[in-house]
Amino acid sequence: MILSISAYALMPYGHNIFYLGTILSPWMLTFVWILGIIKPILPKCFILILIILGSFTFALIMYVSFKSPCPPWVDTTKGSALILFIWLSNYILLGYPRLIIANYIRTYSPNGMFWFGVQVQFGGLVGSIISYLFIETFSLFRERIPCEQYNC
């Protein structure tokens, strides 16, 4: 769901932030992979903390998307840096626990990875349907048109 709202979350802060967010976000998954090599297993309480923090960053991204084209701190360097940090940290905070959970499942269940993959794909399907409904059917987001002046 997060990729489908990137234009509404990042674009109000400018072309450069949108570009950096879309280019650097796949690198965050590489960073998650490196973290998984260094520390493949974490205690369950840390996994829960990471998921809660990731859910909080996702909620902030959704809030910014709903406030588009005039989200908080738009047209400021502080806002641009903050949204980029939140955007990229969301990939780490939700990607790393998913990797650790996959490691647990791979270790303790003979066919668990199949069902984990099914669940991940099903979650992607549900997120895509929700995104489509939010964007196309209900028109909950408004895009910021480049080079147009806004009174925010």
N, CA, C and O of each residue as an XYZ file, in Angstrom:
608
protein
N       0.817     -1.187      0.000
C       0.000      0.000      0.000
C       0.862      1.253      0.000
O       0.449      2.297     -0.505
N       2.047      1.151      0.560
C       2.860      2.350      0.714
C       3.346      2.892     -0.630
O       3.451      4.107     -0.792
N       3.640      2.033     -1.584
C       4.092      2.528     -2.882
C       2.991      3.258     -3.622
O       3.268      4.202     -4.361
N       1.757      2.846     -3.442
C       0.662      3.472     -4.175
C       0.343      4.872     -3.670
O      -0.307      5.641     -4.379
N       0.777      5.221     -2.476
C       0.510      6.567     -1.966
C       1.760      7.434     -1.974
O       1.758      8.513     -1.381
N       2.821      6.991     -2.626
C       4.066      7.763     -2.618
C       3.889      9.143     -3.227
O       4.485     10.105     -2.744
N       3.087      9.265     -4.273
C       2.870     10.577     -4.891
C       2.166     11.529     -3.932
O       2.418     12.733     -3.966
N       1.304     11.018     -3.091
C       0.556     11.868     -2.165
C       1.353     12.185     -0.906
O       1.111     13.208     -0.265
N       2.288     11.331     -0.546
C       3.081     11.557      0.660
C       4.358     12.342      0.373
O       4.742     13.205      1.161
N       5.016     12.051     -0.744
C       6.318     12.653     -1.013
C       6.271     13.857     -1.947
O       7.039     14.802     -1.771
N       5.387     13.837     -2.930
C       5.377     14.881     -3.950
C       5.100     16.284     -3.403
O       5.653     17.243     -3.941
N       4.273     16.458     -2.363
C       4.094     17.822     -1.847
C       5.386     18.466     -1.360
O       5.478     19.692     -1.292
N       6.375     17.665     -1.023
C       7.643     18.191     -0.523
C       8.647     18.449     -1.638
O       9.766     18.887     -1.372
N       8.263     18.185     -2.880
C       9.108     18.525     -4.016
C       9.543     17.316     -4.821
O       9.466     16.168     -4.382
N      10.008     17.635     -6.029
C      10.463     16.586     -6.942
C      11.669     15.830     -6.393
O      11.764     14.611     -6.541
N      12.593     16.560     -5.756
C      13.799     15.905     -5.245
C      13.469     14.901     -4.145
O      14.043     13.813     -4.113
N      12.560     15.248     -3.251
C      12.174     14.330     -2.173
C      11.454     13.119     -2.754
O      11.690     11.988     -2.330
N      10.576     13.357     -3.724
C       9.887     12.240     -4.374
C      10.896     11.318     -5.054
O      10.805     10.095     -4.943
N      11.853     11.911     -5.756
C      12.885     11.130     -6.438
C      13.716     10.343     -5.431
O      13.927      9.143     -5.602
N      14.189     11.017     -4.380
C      15.002     10.327     -3.377
C      14.215      9.218     -2.682
O      14.749      8.136     -2.440
N      12.964      9.481     -2.365
C      12.144      8.470     -1.696
C      11.923      7.238     -2.543
O      11.982      6.117     -2.038
N      11.665      7.433     -3.840
C      11.409      6.274     -4.698
C      12.695      5.556     -5.093
O      12.671      4.352     -5.349
N      13.811      6.269     -5.147
C      15.080      5.628     -5.503
C      15.709      4.930     -4.302
O      16.257      3.836     -4.440
N      15.638      5.547     -3.133
C      16.307      4.983     -1.951
C      15.504      3.896     -1.244
O      16.078      3.102     -0.499
N      14.190      3.840     -1.459
C      13.394      2.841     -0.738
C      13.787      1.400     -1.068
O      13.797      0.577     -0.153
N      14.113      1.037     -2.323
C      14.608     -0.334     -2.525
C      15.938     -0.594     -1.818
O      16.227     -1.733     -1.450
N      16.744      0.441     -1.626
C      18.006      0.269     -0.907
C      17.768     -0.022      0.566
O      18.596     -0.661      1.215
N      16.656      0.436      1.091
C      16.330      0.132      2.485
C      16.075     -1.368      2.657
O      16.390     -1.939      3.701
N      15.510     -1.994      1.639
C      15.311     -3.445      1.703
C      16.655     -4.175      1.662
O      16.813     -5.226      2.282
N      17.620     -3.615      0.932
C      18.973     -4.172      0.955
C      19.580     -4.011      2.344
O      20.253     -4.913      2.842
N      19.342     -2.874      2.958
C      19.811     -2.648      4.325
C      19.166     -3.639      5.296
O      19.828     -4.136      6.207
N      17.883     -3.924      5.103
C      17.187     -4.924      5.920
C      17.840     -6.286      5.731
O      18.017     -7.028      6.697
N      18.196     -6.618      4.501
C      18.854     -7.891      4.216
C      20.195     -7.975      4.952
O      20.531     -9.017      5.515
N      20.958     -6.878      4.947
C      22.240     -6.860      5.660
C      22.008     -7.007      7.165
O      22.740     -7.736      7.834
N      21.000     -6.324      7.697
C      20.663     -6.502      9.115
C      20.294     -7.954      9.420
O      20.637     -8.483     10.477
N      19.592     -8.588      8.480
C      19.211     -9.986      8.666
C      20.401    -10.926      8.673
O      20.371    -11.963      9.335
N      21.442    -10.576      7.948
C      22.661    -11.387      7.971
C      23.395    -11.189      9.297
O      23.889    -12.148      9.890
N      23.462     -9.948      9.754
C      24.171     -9.646     10.996
C      23.422    -10.197     12.208
O      24.025    -10.812     13.088
N      22.126     -9.980     12.252
C      21.311    -10.397     13.404
C      20.031    -11.051     12.891
O      18.997    -10.390     12.799
N      20.088    -12.360     12.550
C      18.924    -13.017     11.944
C      17.784    -13.332     12.917
O      16.650    -13.538     12.485
N      18.064    -13.371     14.211
C      17.038    -13.698     15.208
C      17.060    -12.621     16.298
O      18.119    -12.227     16.789
N      15.860    -12.161     16.660
C      15.701    -11.202     17.756
C      14.665    -11.745     18.735
O      13.816    -12.550     18.353
N      14.726    -11.314     19.989
C      13.654    -11.689     20.923
C      12.308    -11.132     20.452
O      12.236    -10.104     19.778
N      11.270    -11.830     20.824
C       9.931    -11.461     20.349
C       9.497    -10.074     20.806
O       8.746     -9.406     20.096
N       9.949     -9.627     21.967
C       9.564     -8.286     22.431
C      10.162     -7.208     21.532
O       9.520     -6.184     21.297
N      11.381     -7.415     21.021
C      11.978     -6.450     20.101
C      11.258     -6.445     18.760
O      11.102     -5.395     18.136
N      10.823     -7.610     18.322
C      10.049     -7.684     17.077
C       8.759     -6.883     17.228
O       8.372     -6.137     16.329
N       8.104     -7.042     18.362
C       6.867     -6.308     18.620
C       7.114     -4.801     18.651
O       6.316     -4.031     18.117
N       8.207     -4.380     19.271
C       8.544     -2.952     19.317
C       8.784     -2.409     17.913
O       8.316     -1.321     17.577
N       9.512     -3.164     17.093
C       9.762     -2.722     15.716
C       8.466     -2.625     14.916
O       8.284     -1.690     14.137
N       7.572     -3.580     15.104
C       6.292     -3.551     14.382
C       5.447     -2.360     14.838
O       4.800     -1.714     14.015
N       5.448     -2.066     16.123
C       4.693     -0.911     16.626
C       5.274      0.388     16.073
O       4.529      1.268     15.641
N       6.607      0.512     16.086
C       7.239      1.710     15.524
C       6.973      1.825     14.027
O       6.721      2.920     13.523
N       7.029      0.699     13.315
C       6.727      0.710     11.884
C       5.287      1.079     11.604
O       4.999      1.783     10.636
N       4.383      0.611     12.440
C       2.973      0.981     12.281
C       2.772      2.469     12.543
O       1.953      3.113     11.887
N       3.513      3.009     13.491
C       3.436      4.442     13.777
C       3.947      5.260     12.592
O       3.323      6.251     12.214
N       5.079      4.856     12.000
C       5.588      5.590     10.834
C       4.631      5.460      9.658
O       4.448      6.413      8.901
N       4.019      4.293      9.497
C       3.030      4.136      8.427
C       1.825      5.043      8.668
O       1.295      5.636      7.728
N       1.394      5.152      9.917
C       0.273      6.047     10.233
C       0.635      7.496      9.930
O      -0.209      8.255      9.453
N       1.876      7.890     10.201
C       2.313      9.245      9.858
C       2.299      9.467      8.350
O       1.892     10.531      7.883
N       2.737      8.476      7.593
C       2.722      8.583      6.132
C       1.288      8.697      5.632
O       1.005      9.494      4.738
N       0.388      7.914      6.197
C      -1.020      8.011      5.802
C      -1.592      9.384      6.158
O      -2.351      9.957      5.376
N      -1.240      9.911      7.314
C      -1.710     11.235      7.716
C      -1.234     12.297      6.724
O      -2.014     13.150      6.301
N       0.039     12.242      6.357
C       0.586     13.193      5.386
C      -0.122     13.039      4.047
O      -0.404     14.032      3.376
N      -0.410     11.803      3.654
C      -1.098     11.567      2.381
C      -2.510     12.130      2.397
O      -2.963     12.701      1.405
N      -3.201     11.977      3.503
C      -4.556     12.524      3.602
C      -4.545     14.052      3.600
O      -5.495     14.673      3.123
N      -3.488     14.663      4.124
C      -3.383     16.117      4.164
C      -2.855     16.715      2.856
O      -2.839     17.937      2.704
N      -2.428     15.883      1.922
C      -1.925     16.375      0.642
C      -3.031     17.150     -0.057
O      -4.185     16.728      0.024
N      -2.761     18.229     -0.721
C      -1.489     18.797     -1.167
C      -0.828     19.739     -0.169
O       0.204     20.326     -0.495
N      -1.371     19.906      1.019
C      -0.789     20.815      2.017
C      -0.527     20.090      3.334
O      -1.167     20.403      4.338
N       0.396     19.129      3.355
C       0.686     18.428      4.610
C       1.495     19.317      5.556
O       1.923     20.402      5.162
N       1.707     18.879      6.778
C       2.490     19.676      7.731
C       3.911     19.928      7.225
O       4.530     19.062      6.607
N       4.402     21.113      7.497
C       5.753     21.548      7.150
C       6.069     21.441      5.663
O       7.214     21.196      5.283
N       5.055     21.625      4.826
C       5.292     21.604      3.392
C       6.100     22.850      3.021
O       5.970     23.893      3.661
N       6.915     22.738      2.006
C       7.778     23.821      1.516
C       8.813     24.256      2.544
O       9.253     25.406      2.533
N       9.203     23.350      3.430
C      10.290     23.640      4.368
C      11.321     22.525      4.276
O      10.997     21.387      3.935
N      12.554     22.867      4.582
C      13.618     21.859      4.583
C      13.390     20.848      5.694
O      13.636     19.653      5.525
N      12.916     21.342      6.837
C      12.644     20.453      7.972
C      11.598     19.405      7.602
O      11.769     18.224      7.902
N      10.522     19.831      6.955
C       9.472     18.903      6.550
C       9.949     17.906      5.515
O       9.599     16.728      5.571
N      10.751     18.378      4.566
C      11.265     17.487      3.526
C      12.168     16.413      4.115
O      12.047     15.234      3.783
N      13.079     16.834      4.999
C      13.982     15.861      5.624
C      13.209     14.887      6.506
O      13.510     13.694      6.532
N      12.214     15.395      7.226
C      11.436     14.540      8.126
C      10.624     13.503      7.362
O      10.612     12.332      7.741
N       9.945     13.912      6.291
C       9.128     12.944      5.553
C      10.013     11.910      4.866
O       9.641     10.740      4.781
N      11.178     12.325      4.377
C      12.084     11.358      3.757
C      12.595     10.361      4.794
O      12.676      9.165      4.515
N      12.938     10.844      5.982
C      13.387      9.954      7.051
C      12.278      8.982      7.455
O      12.528      7.788      7.617
N      11.064      9.487      7.618
C       9.931      8.628      7.993
C       9.661      7.604      6.900
O       9.426      6.432      7.192
N       9.692      8.042      5.638
C       9.426      7.160      4.503
C      10.431      6.011      4.463
O      10.047      4.851      4.313
N      11.717      6.333      4.598
C      12.749      5.302      4.498
C      12.796      4.427      5.748
O      13.025      3.221      5.647
N      12.586      5.012      6.915
C      12.610      4.202      8.134
C      11.434      3.234      8.184
O      11.525      2.189      8.828
N      10.339      3.564      7.518
C       9.194      2.656      7.482
C       9.575      1.333      6.825
O       9.135      0.271      7.266
N      10.383      1.391      5.781
C      10.830      0.164      5.120
C      11.660     -0.701      6.063
O      11.537     -1.926      6.059
N      12.501     -0.066      6.863
C      13.341     -0.822      7.792
C      12.511     -1.364      8.955
O      12.632     -2.532      9.326
N      11.668     -0.503      9.525
C      10.921     -0.892     10.725
C       9.875     -1.966     10.460
O       9.507     -2.697     11.379
N       9.388     -2.080      9.231
C       8.436     -3.150      8.919
C       9.081     -4.301      8.142
O       8.590     -5.429      8.183
N      10.170     -4.021      7.442
C      10.833     -5.072      6.667
C      11.676     -6.008      7.519
O      11.694     -7.218      7.293
N      12.377     -5.441      8.502
C      13.232     -6.268      9.351
C      12.433     -7.259     10.199
O      12.823     -8.424     10.270
N      11.339     -6.858     10.844
C      10.546     -7.865     11.567
C       9.983     -8.949     10.650
O       9.892    -10.111     11.047
N       9.610     -8.579      9.433
C       9.103     -9.585      8.496
C      10.196    -10.609      8.176
O       9.923    -11.805      8.077
N      11.422    -10.135      8.017
C      12.544    -11.041      7.762
C      12.809    -11.942      8.962
O      13.057    -13.136      8.796
N      12.758    -11.386     10.163
C      12.996    -12.181     11.372
C      11.894    -13.219     11.560
O      12.170    -14.363     11.921
N      10.649    -12.822     11.318
C       9.537    -13.776     11.419
C       9.714    -14.893     10.399
O       9.445    -16.056     10.699
N      10.162    -14.549      9.201
C      10.425    -15.580      8.188
C      11.528    -16.526      8.656
O      11.452    -17.729      8.407
N      12.550    -16.002      9.328
C      13.611    -16.864      9.859
C      13.071    -17.812     10.928
O      13.434    -18.988     10.952
N      12.206    -17.307     11.812
C      11.586    -18.175     12.818
C      10.770    -19.280     12.148
O      10.868    -20.450     12.518
N       9.978    -18.898     11.174
C       9.120    -19.878     10.501
C       9.959    -20.912      9.768
O       9.656    -22.104      9.809
N      11.008    -20.461      9.102
C      11.878    -21.388      8.368
C      12.536    -22.381      9.315
O      12.720    -23.548      8.970
N      12.891    -21.917     10.511
C      13.559    -22.776     11.484
C      12.611    -23.780     12.129
O      12.987    -24.934     12.332
N      11.392    -23.365     12.453
C      10.513    -24.181     13.275
C       9.364    -24.855     12.540
O       8.600    -25.590     13.165
N       9.214    -24.636     11.251
C       8.094    -25.242     10.537
C       8.569    -25.782      9.193
O       9.193    -25.053      8.423
N       8.281    -27.055      8.899
C       8.776    -27.637      7.647
C       8.154    -27.014      6.391
O       8.857    -26.821      5.399
N       6.879    -26.702      6.409
C       6.261    -26.084      5.226
C       5.727    -24.686      5.545
O       4.863    -24.170      4.836
N       6.238    -24.089      6.599
C       5.765    -22.776      7.017
C       6.111    -21.661      6.048
O       5.370    -20.684      5.939
N       7.234    -21.793      5.339
C       7.612    -20.734      4.402
C       6.612    -20.615      3.263
O       6.366    -19.520      2.758
N       6.034    -21.743      2.858
C       5.006    -21.678      1.815
C       3.836    -20.828      2.295
O       3.375    -19.932      1.587
N       3.360    -21.118      3.508
C       2.211    -20.384      4.034
C       2.572    -18.947      4.382
O       1.727    -18.056      4.291
N       3.802    -18.718      4.774
C       4.260    -17.347      5.003
C       4.231    -16.565      3.691
O       3.783    -15.418      3.658
N       4.703    -17.178      2.622
C       4.654    -16.539      1.304
C       3.236    -16.278      0.843
O       2.943    -15.224      0.279
N       2.353    -17.243      1.082
C       0.944    -17.054      0.723
C       0.371    -15.872      1.498
O      -0.346    -15.043      0.938
N       0.686    -15.800      2.775
C       0.165    -14.715      3.604
C       0.723    -13.360      3.162
O      -0.009    -12.370      3.148
N       1.994    -13.303      2.806
C       2.586    -12.048      2.332
C       1.920    -11.605      1.030
O       1.604    -10.427      0.862
N       1.708    -12.547      0.111
C       1.063    -12.200     -1.156
C      -0.391    -11.789     -0.946
O      -0.881    -10.869     -1.601
N      -1.072    -12.463     -0.041
C      -2.458    -12.103      0.255
C      -2.533    -10.709      0.887
O      -3.435     -9.927      0.585
N      -1.582    -10.413      1.760
C      -1.519     -9.071      2.345
C      -1.272     -8.005      1.293
O      -1.841     -6.915      1.362
N      -0.420     -8.316      0.314
C      -0.201     -7.388     -0.789
C      -1.457     -7.172     -1.610
O      -1.738     -6.056     -2.048
N      -2.216     -8.248     -1.820
C      -3.476     -8.135     -2.558
C      -4.475     -7.264     -1.806
O      -5.096     -6.379     -2.394
N      -4.630     -7.509     -0.518
C      -5.568     -6.720      0.287
C      -5.138     -5.249      0.319
O      -5.972     -4.354      0.188
N      -3.840     -5.005      0.494
C      -3.344     -3.631      0.492
C      -3.564     -2.933     -0.835
O      -3.883     -1.745     -0.865
N      -3.398     -3.660     -1.935
C      -3.631     -3.075     -3.257
C      -5.095     -2.731     -3.466
O      -5.421     -1.684     -4.025
N      -5.967     -3.606     -3.019
C      -7.406     -3.334     -3.153
C      -7.804     -2.120     -2.314
O      -8.558     -1.263     -2.774
N      -7.295     -2.050     -1.084
C      -7.598     -0.900     -0.224
C      -7.056      0.385     -0.842
O      -7.735      1.412     -0.847
N      -5.827      0.325     -1.365
C      -5.246      1.505     -2.011
C      -6.075      1.944     -3.199
O      -6.342      3.133     -3.372
N      -6.480      0.993     -4.012
C      -7.296      1.324     -5.180
C      -8.601      1.990     -4.756
O      -9.013      2.993     -5.339
N      -9.240      1.432     -3.748
C     -10.498      2.013     -3.276
C     -10.287      3.421     -2.721
O     -11.068      4.326     -3.013
N      -9.237      3.609     -1.925
C      -8.961      4.931     -1.360
C      -8.675      5.964     -2.444
O      -9.147      7.098     -2.371
N      -7.893      5.561     -3.460
C      -7.436      6.512     -4.474
C      -8.480      6.724     -5.559
O      -8.837      7.864     -5.854
N      -8.970      5.660     -6.149
C      -9.838      5.787     -7.321
C     -11.319      5.911     -6.973
O     -12.012      6.765     -7.527
N     -11.804      5.086     -6.078
C     -13.242      5.052     -5.809
C     -13.677      6.175     -4.871
O     -14.622      6.905     -5.172
N     -12.993      6.317     -3.736
C     -13.407      7.294     -2.739
C     -12.716      8.649     -2.892
O     -13.145      9.625     -2.278
N     -11.658      8.728     -3.696
C     -10.891      9.971     -3.936
C     -10.502     10.654     -2.622
O     -10.741     11.847     -2.439
N      -9.908      9.891     -1.721
C      -9.526     10.424     -0.417
C      -8.245     11.247     -0.464
O      -7.981     12.036      0.444
N      -7.447     11.070     -1.514
C      -6.181     11.782     -1.625
C      -6.265     12.799     -2.752
O      -6.914     12.565     -3.771
N      -5.600     13.931     -2.556
C      -5.489     14.937     -3.608
C      -4.016     15.128     -3.921
O      -3.203     15.338     -3.022
N      -3.682     15.054     -5.182
C      -2.294     15.167     -5.610
C      -1.889     16.629     -5.689
O      -2.683     17.487     -6.074
N      -0.662     16.896     -5.325
C      -0.124     18.253     -5.471
C       0.426     18.389     -6.879
O       1.313     17.639     -7.286
N      -0.099     19.334     -7.607
C       0.316     19.539     -8.991
C       1.613     20.344     -8.979
O       1.676     21.402     -8.353
N       2.657     19.852     -9.667
C       3.944     20.562     -9.673
C       3.812     21.959    -10.287
O       2.995     22.183    -11.180
N       4.610     22.866     -9.805
C       4.706     24.245    -10.311
C       3.412     25.033    -10.122
O       3.208     26.036    -10.806
N       2.553     24.618     -9.234
C       1.336     25.365     -8.941
C       1.435     25.898     -7.518
O       1.862     25.183     -6.612
N       1.044     27.138     -7.326
C       1.116     27.777     -6.013
C      -0.078     27.361     -5.155
O      -1.217     27.331     -5.621
N       0.205     27.044     -3.899
C      -0.835     26.671     -2.945
C      -0.747     27.584     -1.735
O       0.349     27.961     -1.321
N      -1.871     27.936     -1.173
C      -1.914     28.660      0.095
C      -2.113     27.647      1.210
O      -3.232     27.212      1.479
N      -1.030     27.284      1.843
C      -1.102     26.262      2.889
C      -0.992     26.895      4.262
O      -1.032     26.191      5.271
